[in-house]
PDB file of C-alpha atoms in Angstrom:
ATOM      1  CA  UNK A  23      66.720 250.576  96.731  1.00  0.00           C
ATOM      2  CA  UNK A  24      68.270 253.946  97.384  1.00  0.00           C
ATOM      3  CA  UNK A  25      67.935 254.141 101.128  1.00  0.00           C
ATOM      4  CA  UNK A  26      69.224 257.739 101.196  1.00  0.00           C
ATOM      5  CA  UNK A  27      66.470 258.837  98.738  1.00  0.00           C
ATOM      6  CA  UNK A  28      63.853 256.909 100.859  1.00  0.00           C
ATOM      7  CA  UNK A  29      65.003 258.631 104.039  1.00  0.00           C
ATOM      8  CA  UNK A  30      64.923 262.033 102.276  1.00  0.00           C
ATOM      9  CA  UNK A  31      61.337 261.515 101.162  1.00  0.00           C
ATOM     10  CA  UNK A  32      60.263 260.253 104.625  1.00  0.00           C
ATOM     11  CA  UNK A  33      61.734 263.321 106.340  1.00  0.00           C
ATOM     12  CA  UNK A  34      60.128 265.623 103.791  1.00  0.00           C
ATOM     13  CA  UNK A  35      56.675 264.120 104.416  1.00  0.00           C
ATOM     14  CA  UNK A  36      57.051 264.481 108.072  1.00  0.00           C
ATOM     15  CA  UNK A  37      58.312 268.118 107.762  1.00  0.00           C
ATOM     16  CA  UNK A  38      55.664 269.375 105.507  1.00  0.00           C
ATOM     17  CA  UNK A  39      52.879 267.079 106.929  1.00  0.00           C
ATOM     18  CA  UNK A  40      51.700 265.536 103.659  1.00  0.00           C
ATOM     19  CA  UNK A  41      52.638 263.617 100.375  1.00  0.00           C
ATOM     20  CA  UNK A  42      51.709 266.293  98.034  1.00  0.00           C
ATOM     21  CA  UNK A  43      53.753 268.998  99.831  1.00  0.00           C
ATOM     22  CA  UNK A  44      56.807 266.625 100.014  1.00  0.00           C
ATOM     23  CA  UNK A  45      56.424 265.977  96.355  1.00  0.00           C
ATOM     24  CA  UNK A  46      56.536 269.706  95.661  1.00  0.00           C
ATOM     25  CA  UNK A  47      59.416 270.227  98.066  1.00  0.00           C
ATOM     26  CA  UNK A  48      61.523 267.416  96.401  1.00  0.00           C
ATOM     27  CA  UNK A  49      60.461 267.990  92.790  1.00  0.00           C
ATOM     28  CA  UNK A  50      59.056 264.623  92.247  1.00  0.00           C
ATOM     29  CA  UNK A  51      55.503 263.224  91.625  1.00  0.00           C
ATOM     30  CA  UNK A  52      53.158 262.348  94.520  1.00  0.00           C
ATOM     31  CA  UNK A  53      53.011 258.760  93.297  1.00  0.00           C
ATOM     32  CA  UNK A  54      56.772 258.530  93.636  1.00  0.00           C
ATOM     33  CA  UNK A  55      56.517 259.739  97.267  1.00  0.00           C
ATOM     34  CA  UNK A  56      53.853 257.162  97.922  1.00  0.00           C
ATOM     35  CA  UNK A  57      56.104 254.403  96.470  1.00  0.00           C
ATOM     36  CA  UNK A  58      59.085 255.569  98.368  1.00  0.00           C
ATOM     37  CA  UNK A  59      57.227 255.424 101.802  1.00  0.00           C
ATOM     38  CA  UNK A  60      55.847 252.016 101.059  1.00  0.00           C
ATOM     39  CA  UNK A  61      59.264 250.787 100.017  1.00  0.00           C
ATOM     40  CA  UNK A  62      60.817 252.072 103.125  1.00  0.00           C
ATOM     41  CA  UNK A  63      58.013 250.705 105.430  1.00  0.00           C
ATOM     42  CA  UNK A  64      58.369 247.394 103.718  1.00  0.00           C
ATOM     43  CA  UNK A  65      62.140 247.267 104.253  1.00  0.00           C
ATOM     44  CA  UNK A  66      61.761 248.145 107.972  1.00  0.00           C
ATOM     45  CA  UNK A  67      58.703 245.986 108.523  1.00  0.00           C
ATOM     46  CA  UNK A  68      57.000 248.753 110.473  1.00  0.00           C
ATOM     47  CA  UNK A  69      54.324 251.421 109.775  1.00  0.00           C
ATOM     48  CA  UNK A  70      55.820 254.882 109.787  1.00  0.00           C
ATOM     49  CA  UNK A  71      52.911 256.957 108.775  1.00  0.00           C
ATOM     50  CA  UNK A  72      49.144 256.714 109.121  1.00  0.00           C
ATOM     51  CA  UNK A  73      47.378 258.283 106.255  1.00  0.00           C
ATOM     52  CA  UNK A  74      43.723 259.421 105.839  1.00  0.00           C
ATOM     53  CA  UNK A  75      42.262 261.436 102.898  1.00  0.00           C
ATOM     54  CA  UNK A  76      43.159 264.647 104.807  1.00  0.00           C
ATOM     55  CA  UNK A  77      45.808 264.009 107.326  1.00  0.00           C
ATOM     56  CA  UNK A  78      49.180 262.300 107.542  1.00  0.00           C
ATOM     57  CA  UNK A  79      50.329 261.391 111.047  1.00  0.00           C
ATOM     58  CA  UNK A  80      53.653 259.943 112.291  1.00  0.00           C
ATOM     59  CA  UNK A  81      53.376 256.582 114.207  1.00  0.00           C
ATOM     60  CA  UNK A  82      55.419 256.051 117.403  1.00  0.00           C
ATOM     61  CA  UNK A  83      58.001 254.068 115.446  1.00  0.00           C
ATOM     62  CA  UNK A  84      58.005 256.724 112.790  1.00  0.00           C
ATOM     63  CA  UNK A  85      58.632 259.554 115.450  1.00  0.00           C
ATOM     64  CA  UNK A  86      61.672 257.649 116.691  1.00  0.00           C
ATOM     65  CA  UNK A  87      63.005 256.885 113.176  1.00  0.00           C
ATOM     66  CA  UNK A  88      62.556 260.381 111.808  1.00  0.00           C
ATOM     67  CA  UNK A  89      64.952 261.845 114.560  1.00  0.00           C
ATOM     68  CA  UNK A  90      67.574 259.248 113.613  1.00  0.00           C
ATOM     69  CA  UNK A  91      67.056 260.068 109.900  1.00  0.00           C
ATOM     70  CA  UNK A  92      67.533 263.802 110.596  1.00  0.00           C
ATOM     71  CA  UNK A  93      70.620 263.206 112.467  1.00  0.00           C
ATOM     72  CA  UNK A  94      71.991 261.016 109.564  1.00  0.00           C
ATOM     73  CA  UNK A  95      71.118 263.636 107.041  1.00  0.00           C
ATOM     74  CA  UNK A  96      72.806 266.338 109.162  1.00  0.00           C
ATOM     75  CA  UNK A  97      75.873 264.314 109.554  1.00  0.00           C
ATOM     76  CA  UNK A  98      76.046 263.747 105.728  1.00  0.00           C
ATOM     77  CA  UNK A  99      75.463 267.440 105.118  1.00  0.00           C
ATOM     78  CA  UNK A 100      78.411 268.167 107.541  1.00  0.00           C
ATOM     79  CA  UNK A 101      80.562 265.733 105.777  1.00  0.00           C
ATOM     80  CA  UNK A 102      79.930 267.226 102.461  1.00  0.00           C
ATOM     81  CA  UNK A 103      80.473 270.615 103.953  1.00  0.00           C
ATOM     82  CA  UNK A 104      83.762 269.695 105.555  1.00  0.00           C
ATOM     83  CA  UNK A 105      85.042 268.771 102.076  1.00  0.00           C
ATOM     84  CA  UNK A 106      83.639 271.573 100.057  1.00  0.00           C
ATOM     85  CA  UNK A 107      84.312 273.995 102.864  1.00  0.00           C
ATOM     86  CA  UNK A 108      88.028 273.550 102.339  1.00  0.00           C
ATOM     87  CA  UNK A 109      87.754 275.418  99.074  1.00  0.00           C
ATOM     88  CA  UNK A 110      84.619 277.578  99.690  1.00  0.00           C
ATOM     89  CA  UNK A 111      82.790 279.907 101.917  1.00  0.00           C
ATOM     90  CA  UNK A 112      80.665 278.672 104.708  1.00  0.00           C
ATOM     91  CA  UNK A 113      77.027 277.890 103.853  1.00  0.00           C
ATOM     92  CA  UNK A 114      74.000 276.285 105.294  1.00  0.00           C
ATOM     93  CA  UNK A 115      72.040 276.821 108.482  1.00  0.00           C
ATOM     94  CA  UNK A 116      73.933 277.956 111.763  1.00  0.00           C
ATOM     95  CA  UNK A 117      72.120 277.372 115.146  1.00  0.00           C
ATOM     96  CA  UNK A 118      73.463 279.406 118.085  1.00  0.00           C
ATOM     97  CA  UNK A 119      72.184 279.381 121.593  1.00  0.00           C
ATOM     98  CA  UNK A 120      72.891 281.770 124.555  1.00  0.00           C
ATOM     99  CA  UNK A 121      71.138 283.135 127.673  1.00  0.00           C
ATOM    100  CA  UNK A 122      68.378 285.706 126.776  1.00  0.00           C
ATOM    101  CA  UNK A 123      69.994 288.862 127.652  1.00  0.00           C
ATOM    102  CA  UNK A 124      73.527 287.829 126.788  1.00  0.00           C
ATOM    103  CA  UNK A 125      72.240 286.792 123.281  1.00  0.00           C
ATOM    104  CA  UNK A 126      70.472 290.005 122.732  1.00  0.00           C
ATOM    105  CA  UNK A 127      73.352 292.161 123.913  1.00  0.00           C
ATOM    106  CA  UNK A 128      76.360 290.360 122.655  1.00  0.00           C
ATOM    107  CA  UNK A 129      75.663 287.452 120.451  1.00  0.00           C
ATOM    108  CA  UNK A 130      73.149 289.180 118.024  1.00  0.00           C
ATOM    109  CA  UNK A 131      75.704 291.729 116.743  1.00  0.00           C
ATOM    110  CA  UNK A 132      78.241 288.719 116.101  1.00  0.00           C
ATOM    111  CA  UNK A 133      75.536 286.731 114.190  1.00  0.00           C
ATOM    112  CA  UNK A 134      74.475 289.759 111.986  1.00  0.00           C
ATOM    113  CA  UNK A 135      78.188 290.544 111.138  1.00  0.00           C
ATOM    114  CA  UNK A 136      78.661 286.799 110.313  1.00  0.00           C
ATOM    115  CA  UNK A 137      75.640 286.696 108.039  1.00  0.00           C
ATOM    116  CA  UNK A 138      76.714 289.869 106.295  1.00  0.00           C
ATOM    117  CA  UNK A 139      80.159 288.196 105.664  1.00  0.00           C
ATOM    118  CA  UNK A 140      78.769 284.975 104.505  1.00  0.00           C
ATOM    119  CA  UNK A 141      75.653 285.426 102.515  1.00  0.00           C
ATOM    120  CA  UNK A 142      75.152 281.698 101.902  1.00  0.00           C
ATOM    121  CA  UNK A 143      74.550 281.084 105.620  1.00  0.00           C
ATOM    122  CA  UNK A 144      71.294 281.394 107.478  1.00  0.00           C
ATOM    123  CA  UNK A 145      71.161 281.417 111.275  1.00  0.00           C
ATOM    124  CA  UNK A 146      68.677 280.384 113.862  1.00  0.00           C
ATOM    125  CA  UNK A 147      69.268 282.090 117.289  1.00  0.00           C
ATOM    126  CA  UNK A 148      68.013 280.214 120.326  1.00  0.00           C
ATOM    127  CA  UNK A 149      68.122 282.731 123.251  1.00  0.00           C
ATOM    128  CA  UNK A 150      66.810 280.987 126.382  1.00  0.00           C
ATOM    129  CA  UNK A 151      67.799 280.716 129.995  1.00  0.00           C
ATOM    130  CA  UNK A 152      68.052 276.976 129.982  1.00  0.00           C
ATOM    131  CA  UNK A 153      70.953 274.716 129.057  1.00  0.00           C
ATOM    132  CA  UNK A 154      70.451 273.367 125.500  1.00  0.00           C
ATOM    133  CA  UNK A 155      71.889 269.864 124.565  1.00  0.00           C
ATOM    134  CA  UNK A 156      73.975 270.649 121.523  1.00  0.00           C
ATOM    135  CA  UNK A 157      73.926 267.066 120.138  1.00  0.00           C
ATOM    136  CA  UNK A 158      70.212 266.191 120.788  1.00  0.00           C
ATOM    137  CA  UNK A 159      68.925 269.456 119.597  1.00  0.00           C
ATOM    138  CA  UNK A 160      71.114 270.039 116.675  1.00  0.00           C
ATOM    139  CA  UNK A 161      72.837 273.162 117.869  1.00  0.00           C
ATOM    140  CA  UNK A 162      76.222 274.229 116.510  1.00  0.00           C
ATOM    141  CA  UNK A 163      77.554 276.752 119.016  1.00  0.00           C
ATOM    142  CA  UNK A 164      76.443 277.657 122.659  1.00  0.00           C
ATOM    143  CA  UNK A 165      77.517 280.434 124.978  1.00  0.00           C
ATOM    144  CA  UNK A 166      77.812 279.039 128.470  1.00  0.00           C
ATOM    145  CA  UNK A 167      78.153 281.152 131.670  1.00  0.00           C
ATOM    146  CA  UNK A 168      79.645 279.420 134.748  1.00  0.00           C
ATOM    147  CA  UNK A 169      81.980 276.448 135.228  1.00  0.00           C
ATOM    148  CA  UNK A 170      81.574 273.659 132.709  1.00  0.00           C
ATOM    149  CA  UNK A 171      80.940 270.026 133.512  1.00  0.00           C
ATOM    150  CA  UNK A 172      83.192 267.431 131.962  1.00  0.00           C
ATOM    151  CA  UNK A 173      81.790 266.457 128.543  1.00  0.00           C
ATOM    152  CA  UNK A 174      82.753 265.485 124.968  1.00  0.00           C
ATOM    153  CA  UNK A 175      82.146 269.075 123.977  1.00  0.00           C
ATOM    154  CA  UNK A 176      84.947 271.545 123.095  1.00  0.00           C
ATOM    155  CA  UNK A 177      85.033 274.992 124.750  1.00  0.00           C
ATOM    156  CA  UNK A 178      87.027 278.183 124.479  1.00  0.00           C
ATOM    157  CA  UNK A 179      87.006 280.901 127.085  1.00  0.00           C
ATOM    158  CA  UNK A 180      86.012 284.333 125.942  1.00  0.00           C
ATOM    159  CA  UNK A 181      85.932 286.230 129.227  1.00  0.00           C
ATOM    160  CA  UNK A 182      84.109 286.362 132.501  1.00  0.00           C
ATOM    161  CA  UNK A 183      81.188 288.136 134.244  1.00  0.00           C
ATOM    162  CA  UNK A 184      80.326 288.728 137.884  1.00  0.00           C
ATOM    163  CA  UNK A 185      77.161 288.660 140.002  1.00  0.00           C
ATOM    164  CA  UNK A 186      76.534 292.261 140.949  1.00  0.00           C
ATOM    165  CA  UNK A 187      74.284 294.285 143.243  1.00  0.00           C
ATOM    166  CA  UNK A 188      73.055 297.604 142.006  1.00  0.00           C
ATOM    167  CA  UNK A 189      70.326 300.201 142.402  1.00  0.00           C
ATOM    168  CA  UNK A 190      69.512 303.529 140.868  1.00  0.00           C
ATOM    169  CA  UNK A 191      71.281 306.616 142.315  1.00  0.00           C
ATOM    170  CA  UNK A 192      68.002 307.976 143.465  1.00  0.00           C
ATOM    171  CA  UNK A 193      67.261 304.946 145.583  1.00  0.00           C
ATOM    172  CA  UNK A 194      70.741 304.977 147.170  1.00  0.00           C
ATOM    173  CA  UNK A 195      70.436 308.780 147.764  1.00  0.00           C
ATOM    174  CA  UNK A 196      66.977 308.255 149.594  1.00  0.00           C
ATOM    175  CA  UNK A 197      67.964 305.116 151.496  1.00  0.00           C
ATOM    176  CA  UNK A 198      71.645 305.009 151.774  1.00  0.00           C
ATOM    177  CA  UNK A 199      74.219 302.515 150.378  1.00  0.00           C
ATOM    178  CA  UNK A 200      74.685 299.173 152.077  1.00  0.00           C
ATOM    179  CA  UNK A 201      78.139 298.903 153.595  1.00  0.00           C
ATOM    180  CA  UNK A 202      78.027 295.211 154.429  1.00  0.00           C
ATOM    181  CA  UNK A 203      76.053 292.301 153.162  1.00  0.00           C
ATOM    182  CA  UNK A 204      74.230 292.074 156.483  1.00  0.00           C
ATOM    183  CA  UNK A 205      72.681 295.408 155.677  1.00  0.00           C
ATOM    184  CA  UNK A 206      70.708 294.015 152.796  1.00  0.00           C
ATOM    185  CA  UNK A 207      67.572 292.809 154.813  1.00  0.00           C
ATOM    186  CA  UNK A 208      66.914 296.404 155.718  1.00  0.00           C
ATOM    187  CA  UNK A 209      66.661 297.494 152.132  1.00  0.00           C
ATOM    188  CA  UNK A 210      63.897 296.979 149.450  1.00  0.00           C
ATOM    189  CA  UNK A 211      65.172 294.084 147.292  1.00  0.00           C
ATOM    190  CA  UNK A 212      64.136 292.877 143.827  1.00  0.00           C
ATOM    191  CA  UNK A 213      64.794 289.236 142.965  1.00  0.00           C
ATOM    192  CA  UNK A 214      64.724 287.876 139.327  1.00  0.00           C
ATOM    193  CA  UNK A 215      64.186 284.329 140.569  1.00  0.00           C
ATOM    194  CA  UNK A 216      60.580 284.031 141.703  1.00  0.00           C
ATOM    195  CA  UNK A 217      60.773 280.360 142.141  1.00  0.00           C
ATOM    196  CA  UNK A 218      62.728 280.855 145.401  1.00  0.00           C
ATOM    197  CA  UNK A 219      60.581 282.497 148.085  1.00  0.00           C
ATOM    198  CA  UNK A 220      63.353 283.189 150.383  1.00  0.00           C
ATOM    199  CA  UNK A 221      66.645 283.340 148.454  1.00  0.00           C
ATOM    200  CA  UNK A 222      70.108 283.466 149.975  1.00  0.00           C
ATOM    201  CA  UNK A 223      72.582 285.939 148.347  1.00  0.00           C
ATOM    202  CA  UNK A 224      76.266 284.771 148.778  1.00  0.00           C
ATOM    203  CA  UNK A 225      79.287 286.965 149.106  1.00  0.00           C
ATOM    204  CA  UNK A 226      82.990 286.598 149.943  1.00  0.00           C
ATOM    205  CA  UNK A 227      83.863 288.184 153.260  1.00  0.00           C
ATOM    206  CA  UNK A 228      87.467 288.133 154.347  1.00  0.00           C
ATOM    207  CA  UNK A 229      88.128 285.204 152.002  1.00  0.00           C
ATOM    208  CA  UNK A 230      85.268 283.076 153.095  1.00  0.00           C
ATOM    209  CA  UNK A 231      81.843 282.510 151.553  1.00  0.00           C
ATOM    210  CA  UNK A 232      78.933 284.034 153.507  1.00  0.00           C
ATOM    211  CA  UNK A 233      75.228 283.735 152.760  1.00  0.00           C
ATOM    212  CA  UNK A 234      72.711 286.407 153.655  1.00  0.00           C
ATOM    213  CA  UNK A 235      69.057 285.527 153.776  1.00  0.00           C
ATOM    214  CA  UNK A 236      66.882 288.097 152.084  1.00  0.00           C
ATOM    215  CA  UNK A 237      63.138 288.705 151.613  1.00  0.00           C
ATOM    216  CA  UNK A 238      62.645 290.453 148.247  1.00  0.00           C
ATOM    217  CA  UNK A 239      59.691 292.987 148.145  1.00  0.00           C
ATOM    218  CA  UNK A 240      59.400 292.197 144.401  1.00  0.00           C
ATOM    219  CA  UNK A 241      59.713 288.715 142.796  1.00  0.00           C
ATOM    220  CA  UNK A 242      59.973 288.421 139.054  1.00  0.00           C
ATOM    221  CA  UNK A 243      60.621 285.772 136.480  1.00  0.00           C
ATOM    222  CA  UNK A 244      62.654 287.938 134.037  1.00  0.00           C
ATOM    223  CA  UNK A 245      65.789 289.801 134.340  1.00  0.00           C
ATOM    224  CA  UNK A 246      64.451 292.684 132.289  1.00  0.00           C
ATOM    225  CA  UNK A 247      61.659 293.348 134.727  1.00  0.00           C
ATOM    226  CA  UNK A 248      64.055 293.347 137.660  1.00  0.00           C
ATOM    227  CA  UNK A 249      66.334 295.766 135.722  1.00  0.00           C
ATOM    228  CA  UNK A 250      63.412 298.026 134.947  1.00  0.00           C
ATOM    229  CA  UNK A 251      62.236 298.094 138.545  1.00  0.00           C
ATOM    230  CA  UNK A 252      65.757 298.988 139.704  1.00  0.00           C
ATOM    231  CA  UNK A 253      66.164 301.803 137.128  1.00  0.00           C
ATOM    232  CA  UNK A 254      62.849 303.290 138.469  1.00  0.00           C
ATOM    233  CA  UNK A 255      64.400 303.495 141.886  1.00  0.00           C
ATOM    234  CA  UNK A 256      62.482 300.824 143.524  1.00  0.00           C
ATOM    235  CA  UNK A 257      65.327 298.927 145.272  1.00  0.00           C
ATOM    236  CA  UNK A 258      68.404 296.944 144.954  1.00  0.00           C
ATOM    237  CA  UNK A 259      68.759 293.923 142.607  1.00  0.00           C
ATOM    238  CA  UNK A 260      71.230 291.194 141.982  1.00  0.00           C
ATOM    239  CA  UNK A 261      72.179 290.346 138.372  1.00  0.00           C
ATOM    240  CA  UNK A 262      75.046 289.363 136.069  1.00  0.00           C
ATOM    241  CA  UNK A 263      77.351 292.320 135.234  1.00  0.00           C
ATOM    242  CA  UNK A 264      76.828 291.968 131.524  1.00  0.00           C
ATOM    243  CA  UNK A 265      73.128 292.664 132.095  1.00  0.00           C
ATOM    244  CA  UNK A 266      73.711 296.117 133.689  1.00  0.00           C
ATOM    245  CA  UNK A 267      77.090 297.249 132.548  1.00  0.00           C
ATOM    246  CA  UNK A 268      75.772 299.701 130.015  1.00  0.00           C
ATOM    247  CA  UNK A 269      73.277 301.142 132.514  1.00  0.00           C
ATOM    248  CA  UNK A 270      76.081 301.533 135.069  1.00  0.00           C
ATOM    249  CA  UNK A 271      78.167 303.317 132.491  1.00  0.00           C
ATOM    250  CA  UNK A 272      75.252 305.690 131.740  1.00  0.00           C
ATOM    251  CA  UNK A 273      74.794 306.362 135.373  1.00  0.00           C
ATOM    252  CA  UNK A 274      71.283 304.941 135.597  1.00  0.00           C
ATOM    253  CA  UNK A 275      72.543 302.202 137.894  1.00  0.00           C
ATOM    254  CA  UNK A 276      75.235 302.002 140.509  1.00  0.00           C
ATOM    255  CA  UNK A 277      76.949 298.922 141.805  1.00  0.00           C
ATOM    256  CA  UNK A 278      77.262 298.493 145.569  1.00  0.00           C
ATOM    257  CA  UNK A 279      79.114 295.972 147.869  1.00  0.00           C
ATOM    258  CA  UNK A 280      81.677 295.467 145.165  1.00  0.00           C
ATOM    259  CA  UNK A 281      84.475 294.251 147.462  1.00  0.00           C
ATOM    260  CA  UNK A 282      82.336 291.457 148.635  1.00  0.00           C
ATOM    261  CA  UNK A 283      81.400 290.062 145.130  1.00  0.00           C
ATOM    262  CA  UNK A 284      82.127 286.434 144.397  1.00  0.00           C
ATOM    263  CA  UNK A 285      84.913 285.398 141.945  1.00  0.00           C
ATOM    264  CA  UNK A 286      84.097 285.975 138.331  1.00  0.00           C
ATOM    265  CA  UNK A 287      82.186 283.395 136.281  1.00  0.00           C
ATOM    266  CA  UNK A 288      83.805 282.177 133.100  1.00  0.00           C
ATOM    267  CA  UNK A 289      82.079 282.686 129.685  1.00  0.00           C
ATOM    268  CA  UNK A 290      82.752 279.992 127.224  1.00  0.00           C
ATOM    269  CA  UNK A 291      81.865 279.177 123.551  1.00  0.00           C
ATOM    270  CA  UNK A 292      81.061 275.512 123.432  1.00  0.00           C
ATOM    271  CA  UNK A 293      80.726 273.395 120.239  1.00  0.00           C
ATOM    272  CA  UNK A 294      80.718 269.804 119.219  1.00  0.00           C
ATOM    273  CA  UNK A 295      84.253 268.270 118.699  1.00  0.00           C
ATOM    274  CA  UNK A 296      86.029 266.715 115.846  1.00  0.00           C
ATOM    275  CA  UNK A 297      84.116 266.249 112.549  1.00  0.00           C
ATOM    276  CA  UNK A 298      80.880 267.430 114.229  1.00  0.00           C
ATOM    277  CA  UNK A 299      82.304 270.969 114.192  1.00  0.00           C
ATOM    278  CA  UNK A 300      81.257 272.182 110.725  1.00  0.00           C
ATOM    279  CA  UNK A 301      82.870 274.698 108.586  1.00  0.00           C
ATOM    280  CA  UNK A 302      80.328 277.305 109.246  1.00  0.00           C
ATOM    281  CA  UNK A 303      80.663 276.649 112.995  1.00  0.00           C
ATOM    282  CA  UNK A 304      84.332 277.004 113.005  1.00  0.00           C
ATOM    283  CA  UNK A 305      84.093 280.250 110.984  1.00  0.00           C
ATOM    284  CA  UNK A 306      81.451 281.602 113.438  1.00  0.00           C
ATOM    285  CA  UNK A 307      83.675 280.642 116.470  1.00  0.00           C
ATOM    286  CA  UNK A 308      86.681 282.472 115.030  1.00  0.00           C
ATOM    287  CA  UNK A 309      84.584 285.594 114.640  1.00  0.00           C
ATOM    288  CA  UNK A 310      82.740 285.228 117.964  1.00  0.00           C
ATOM    289  CA  UNK A 311      85.992 284.697 119.853  1.00  0.00           C
ATOM    290  CA  UNK A 312      87.476 287.884 118.608  1.00  0.00           C
ATOM    291  CA  UNK A 313      84.244 289.890 119.148  1.00  0.00           C
ATOM    292  CA  UNK A 314      83.262 288.647 122.531  1.00  0.00           C
ATOM    293  CA  UNK A 315      86.776 289.058 123.978  1.00  0.00           C
ATOM    294  CA  UNK A 316      86.607 292.687 122.792  1.00  0.00           C
ATOM    295  CA  UNK A 317      83.193 293.082 124.421  1.00  0.00           C
ATOM    296  CA  UNK A 318      83.850 291.225 127.782  1.00  0.00           C
ATOM    297  CA  UNK A 319      86.357 292.489 130.222  1.00  0.00           C
ATOM    298  CA  UNK A 320      88.092 289.417 131.710  1.00  0.00           C
ATOM    299  CA  UNK A 321      88.138 291.219 135.059  1.00  0.00           C
ATOM    300  CA  UNK A 322      84.529 292.465 134.859  1.00  0.00           C
TER     301      UNK A 322
END
């Protein structure tokens, strides 16, 4: 019994949702697929799939087993790549994750350059504002903003960003510029965190942390909409420096209360350590490290 072959067949059936599709994908006959699944189920003593004339469904045991199988196949592919990669160009699928706007502004140009440099690589970009578990979700490289918890992951710092408050010049001309954090409650405020009805914005005043309770006129769930409202002159908003730097350079927004900003937040590239860092991931990290350090001012 070739266990690796049986696992490959099982994963293919689950991925395509049928025996005939798996047969086409693997270049074998449908009866061979049926025999392989039967052999695997007999070996395990458990039903992995339920079959009808039209539908193939994964059992509870099968759902658990297929995730382990995918992990095994991925590790085998990485082992092959670590050997062949010593003498060849990166190849295979690279998965990268980053916060939404950071990914769009800074990671996408690195990914496209990387793909142009290495035509045998494909990329999946997971740009989302949540922390992705690299091991459980099969991600190669992540961009993390903020202090990192202790973990088995490897991290390399590429720069830093700040939380900044800004508004359009038209708003500041009409309503004046706040001089102290305590001035904020008298201004029209935009918050990009709608889940907090009465947020507190924190500042560093004379070396000490100080919180100012604010009641935004506009609550929104996306940074894009907060930026759009600020550019239109509606009010002040608080965002990451990288999200508004270009607009500040173009004069569409202006930073205020800069001397009260908190310490910069580090930006890291994070990846799995040791043999789990594939050849393609290491090549991407080398490029991303250079490009992101060029883009991010460590003293932003």
